[in-house]
Amino acid sequence: MHYELLYNDDENVYYEQLQERDLELKQLILSLCEEYEDSIQAKKLIYAQDFAERVFHDRVLCEFISKLLLVIGFDGTEEENEEPKQWIKRKYLQSWAKKAIIARDRGQCAKCGRNLVMELVASYHFDHILPLFQGGTNDLSNFQLLCEGCNLEKSKNIIPVNTSIPKYLQIKKSKN
């Protein structure tokens, strides 16, 4: 019985000390935030822009985001067991958006890898990774560059998405 009382007292003291330390840390964080407010705000903008660029330049991540929209409920359906359907009208891309997609995909067909920029007669298409009729969007992250042949072959299907990150930037997996 004496040990139980000692244990409970030690435990109470321990939790009181944790609460005091937690309060001290919160006060320190608040004071640092106030002191460096301008610098923090500037870094937030830089980070947000950098993050958006990194997301857009990874075609696999773009596909994931497009499919995630379906999972969280942006798929044009009203009932839970209903198949995804088109809920957004097709829009034509502006020239800046086309240039961004060509740059991200490095002028190559996302399926066969054919260089569409170097071939002056090559016809290229801006394809929805996740087709509109299956709940896809007109967001830049849902577009990929395809050659005419691959786009006609793909039609309204979903094809596996290859990474748009150059090999020299990819992290090599260890063989362990």
GROMACS .gro file of C-alpha atoms in nm:
model
  176
    1MET     CA    1   0.000   0.000   0.000
    2HIS     CA    2   0.285   0.237   0.087
    3TYR     CA    3   0.448   0.165  -0.254
    4GLU     CA    4   0.125   0.241  -0.440
    5LEU     CA    5   0.102   0.584  -0.275
    6LEU     CA    6   0.467   0.657  -0.362
    7TYR     CA    7   0.409   0.545  -0.723
    8ASN     CA    8   0.099   0.765  -0.763
    9ASP     CA    9   0.281   1.066  -0.616
   10ASP     CA   10   0.577   1.019  -0.852
   11GLU     CA   11   0.343   0.980  -1.147
   12ASN     CA   12   0.150   1.297  -1.057
   13VAL     CA   13   0.474   1.496  -1.016
   14TYR     CA   14   0.598   1.363  -1.350
   15TYR     CA   15   0.281   1.470  -1.536
   16GLU     CA   16   0.285   1.812  -1.369
   17GLN     CA   17   0.644   1.860  -1.488
   18LEU     CA   18   0.543   1.753  -1.838
   19GLN     CA   19   0.261   2.007  -1.842
   20GLU     CA   20   0.494   2.283  -1.720
   21ARG     CA   21   0.751   2.195  -1.986
   22ASP     CA   22   0.481   2.183  -2.252
   23LEU     CA   23   0.365   2.532  -2.152
   24GLU     CA   24   0.724   2.664  -2.160
   25LEU     CA   25   0.778   2.517  -2.508
   26LYS     CA   26   0.453   2.667  -2.639
   27GLN     CA   27   0.554   3.009  -2.505
   28LEU     CA   28   0.897   2.975  -2.666
   29ILE     CA   29   0.739   2.881  -3.000
   30LEU     CA   30   0.503   3.178  -2.985
   31SER     CA   31   0.784   3.420  -2.905
   32LEU     CA   32   0.999   3.282  -3.190
   33CYS     CA   33   0.705   3.305  -3.430
   34GLU     CA   34   0.651   3.668  -3.335
   35GLU     CA   35   1.021   3.748  -3.364
   36TYR     CA   36   1.060   3.588  -3.708
   37GLU     CA   37   0.709   3.653  -3.847
   38ASP     CA   38   0.824   3.832  -4.165
   39SER     CA   39   1.086   3.571  -4.246
   40ILE     CA   40   0.841   3.286  -4.186
   41GLN     CA   41   0.579   3.441  -4.416
   42ALA     CA   42   0.835   3.491  -4.692
   43LYS     CA   43   0.951   3.130  -4.663
   44LYS     CA   44   0.592   3.003  -4.675
   45LEU     CA   45   0.540   3.165  -5.015
   46ILE     CA   46   0.867   3.027  -5.151
   47TYR     CA   47   0.791   2.679  -5.017
   48ALA     CA   48   0.436   2.680  -5.158
   49GLN     CA   49   0.559   2.777  -5.504
   50ASP     CA   50   0.841   2.522  -5.495
   51PHE     CA   51   0.605   2.249  -5.372
   52ALA     CA   52   0.352   2.321  -5.649
   53GLU     CA   53   0.626   2.305  -5.912
   54ARG     CA   54   0.763   1.978  -5.774
   55VAL     CA   55   0.416   1.821  -5.770
   56PHE     CA   56   0.339   1.929  -6.127
   57HIS     CA   57   0.673   1.802  -6.257
   58ASP     CA   58   0.608   1.447  -6.131
   59ARG     CA   59   0.355   1.290  -6.368
   60VAL     CA   60   0.305   0.988  -6.138
   61LEU     CA   61   0.212   1.219  -5.851
   62CYS     CA   62  -0.022   1.409  -6.085
   63GLU     CA   63  -0.201   1.083  -6.166
   64PHE     CA   64  -0.227   1.004  -5.794
   65ILE     CA   65  -0.385   1.345  -5.726
   66SER     CA   66  -0.634   1.299  -6.013
   67LYS     CA   67  -0.739   0.959  -5.878
   68LEU     CA   68  -0.747   1.090  -5.520
   69LEU     CA   69  -1.013   1.341  -5.624
   70LEU     CA   70  -1.235   1.045  -5.715
   71VAL     CA   71  -1.170   0.874  -5.382
   72ILE     CA   72  -1.266   1.180  -5.178
   73GLY     CA   73  -1.586   1.225  -5.377
   74PHE     CA   74  -1.521   1.462  -5.667
   75ASP     CA   75  -1.634   1.219  -5.934
   76GLY     CA   76  -1.973   1.347  -6.054
   77THR     CA   77  -2.168   1.076  -5.873
   78GLU     CA   78  -2.461   1.125  -5.642
   79GLU     CA   79  -2.495   0.771  -5.508
   80GLU     CA   80  -2.224   0.578  -5.324
   81ASN     CA   81  -2.217   0.272  -5.555
   82GLU     CA   82  -2.246   0.474  -5.876
   83GLU     CA   83  -1.964   0.466  -6.133
   84PRO     CA   84  -1.765   0.790  -6.174
   85LYS     CA   85  -1.893   1.009  -6.457
   86GLN     CA   86  -1.810   1.331  -6.636
   87TRP     CA   87  -1.889   1.631  -6.417
   88ILE     CA   88  -1.667   1.892  -6.583
   89LYS     CA   89  -1.689   2.022  -6.940
   90ARG     CA   90  -1.389   1.979  -7.165
   91LYS     CA   91  -1.185   2.300  -7.184
   92TYR     CA   92  -0.917   2.390  -7.431
   93LEU     CA   93  -0.576   2.457  -7.282
   94GLN     CA   94  -0.426   2.802  -7.303
   95SER     CA   95  -0.084   2.836  -7.464
   96TRP     CA   96   0.099   2.882  -7.130
   97ALA     CA   97  -0.056   2.557  -7.003
   98LYS     CA   98   0.046   2.369  -7.317
   99LYS     CA   99   0.402   2.498  -7.280
  100ALA     CA  100   0.409   2.387  -6.916
  101ILE     CA  101   0.294   2.033  -7.005
  102ILE     CA  102   0.544   2.009  -7.292
  103ALA     CA  103   0.821   2.125  -7.057
  104ARG     CA  104   0.723   1.882  -6.782
  105ASP     CA  105   0.710   1.589  -7.024
  106ARG     CA  106   1.029   1.715  -7.194
  107GLY     CA  107   0.856   1.712  -7.532
  108GLN     CA  108   0.823   1.334  -7.526
  109CYS     CA  109   0.516   1.116  -7.562
  110ALA     CA  110   0.428   0.994  -7.212
  111LYS     CA  111   0.355   0.644  -7.346
  112CYS     CA  112   0.612   0.559  -7.614
  113GLY     CA  113   0.878   0.821  -7.538
  114ARG     CA  114   0.889   0.959  -7.893
  115ASN     CA  115   1.039   1.309  -7.905
  116LEU     CA  116   0.757   1.525  -8.039
  117VAL     CA  117   0.933   1.860  -8.022
  118MET     CA  118   1.233   1.763  -8.234
  119GLU     CA  119   1.015   1.616  -8.510
  120LEU     CA  120   0.870   1.913  -8.691
  121VAL     CA  121   0.588   1.712  -8.847
  122ALA     CA  122   0.496   1.519  -8.533
  123SER     CA  123   0.144   1.577  -8.413
  124TYR     CA  124   0.102   1.586  -8.038
  125HIS     CA  125  -0.205   1.570  -7.818
  126PHE     CA  126  -0.277   1.691  -7.466
  127ASP     CA  127  -0.444   1.392  -7.306
  128HIS     CA  128  -0.639   1.364  -6.981
  129ILE     CA  129  -0.456   1.109  -6.763
  130LEU     CA  130  -0.789   1.025  -6.599
  131PRO     CA  131  -1.052   1.074  -6.873
  132LEU     CA  132  -1.327   1.329  -6.811
  133PHE     CA  133  -1.601   1.071  -6.858
  134GLN     CA  134  -1.448   0.872  -6.571
  135GLY     CA  135  -1.449   1.170  -6.335
  136GLY     CA  136  -1.122   1.334  -6.442
  137THR     CA  137  -1.062   1.709  -6.431
  138ASN     CA  138  -0.919   1.983  -6.652
  139ASP     CA  139  -0.652   2.058  -6.392
  140LEU     CA  140  -0.297   2.077  -6.533
  141SER     CA  141  -0.200   1.785  -6.312
  142ASN     CA  142  -0.443   1.564  -6.509
  143PHE     CA  143  -0.280   1.621  -6.850
  144GLN     CA  144   0.001   1.442  -7.029
  145LEU     CA  145   0.162   1.478  -7.369
  146LEU     CA  146   0.094   1.194  -7.614
  147CYS     CA  147   0.180   1.144  -7.980
  148GLU     CA  148  -0.112   1.109  -8.218
  149GLY     CA  149  -0.077   0.730  -8.245
  150CYS     CA  150  -0.064   0.668  -7.871
  151ASN     CA  151  -0.355   0.904  -7.808
  152LEU     CA  152  -0.574   0.730  -8.067
  153GLU     CA  153  -0.475   0.391  -7.923
  154LYS     CA  154  -0.547   0.506  -7.568
  155SER     CA  155  -0.882   0.662  -7.661
  156LYS     CA  156  -1.091   0.685  -7.342
  157ASN     CA  157  -0.893   0.425  -7.150
  158ILE     CA  158  -0.649   0.472  -6.866
  159ILE     CA  159  -0.290   0.374  -6.940
  160PRO     CA  160  -0.009   0.323  -6.689
  161VAL     CA  161   0.168   0.651  -6.618
  162ASN     CA  162   0.545   0.667  -6.645
  163THR     CA  163   0.749   0.904  -6.434
  164SER     CA  164   0.839   1.239  -6.583
  165ILE     CA  165   1.138   1.280  -6.352
  166PRO     CA  166   1.468   1.240  -6.541
  167LYS     CA  167   1.677   0.936  -6.447
  168TYR     CA  168   1.960   1.152  -6.314
  169LEU     CA  169   1.722   1.302  -6.055
  170GLN     CA  170   1.563   0.976  -5.945
  171ILE     CA  171   1.673   0.823  -5.616
  172LYS     CA  172   1.842   0.491  -5.672
  173LYS     CA  173   1.707   0.208  -5.459
  174SER     CA  174   1.968   0.017  -5.264
  175LYS     CA  175   1.995  -0.358  -5.323
  176ASN     CA  176   1.992  -0.439  -4.950
   0.00000   0.00000   0.00000
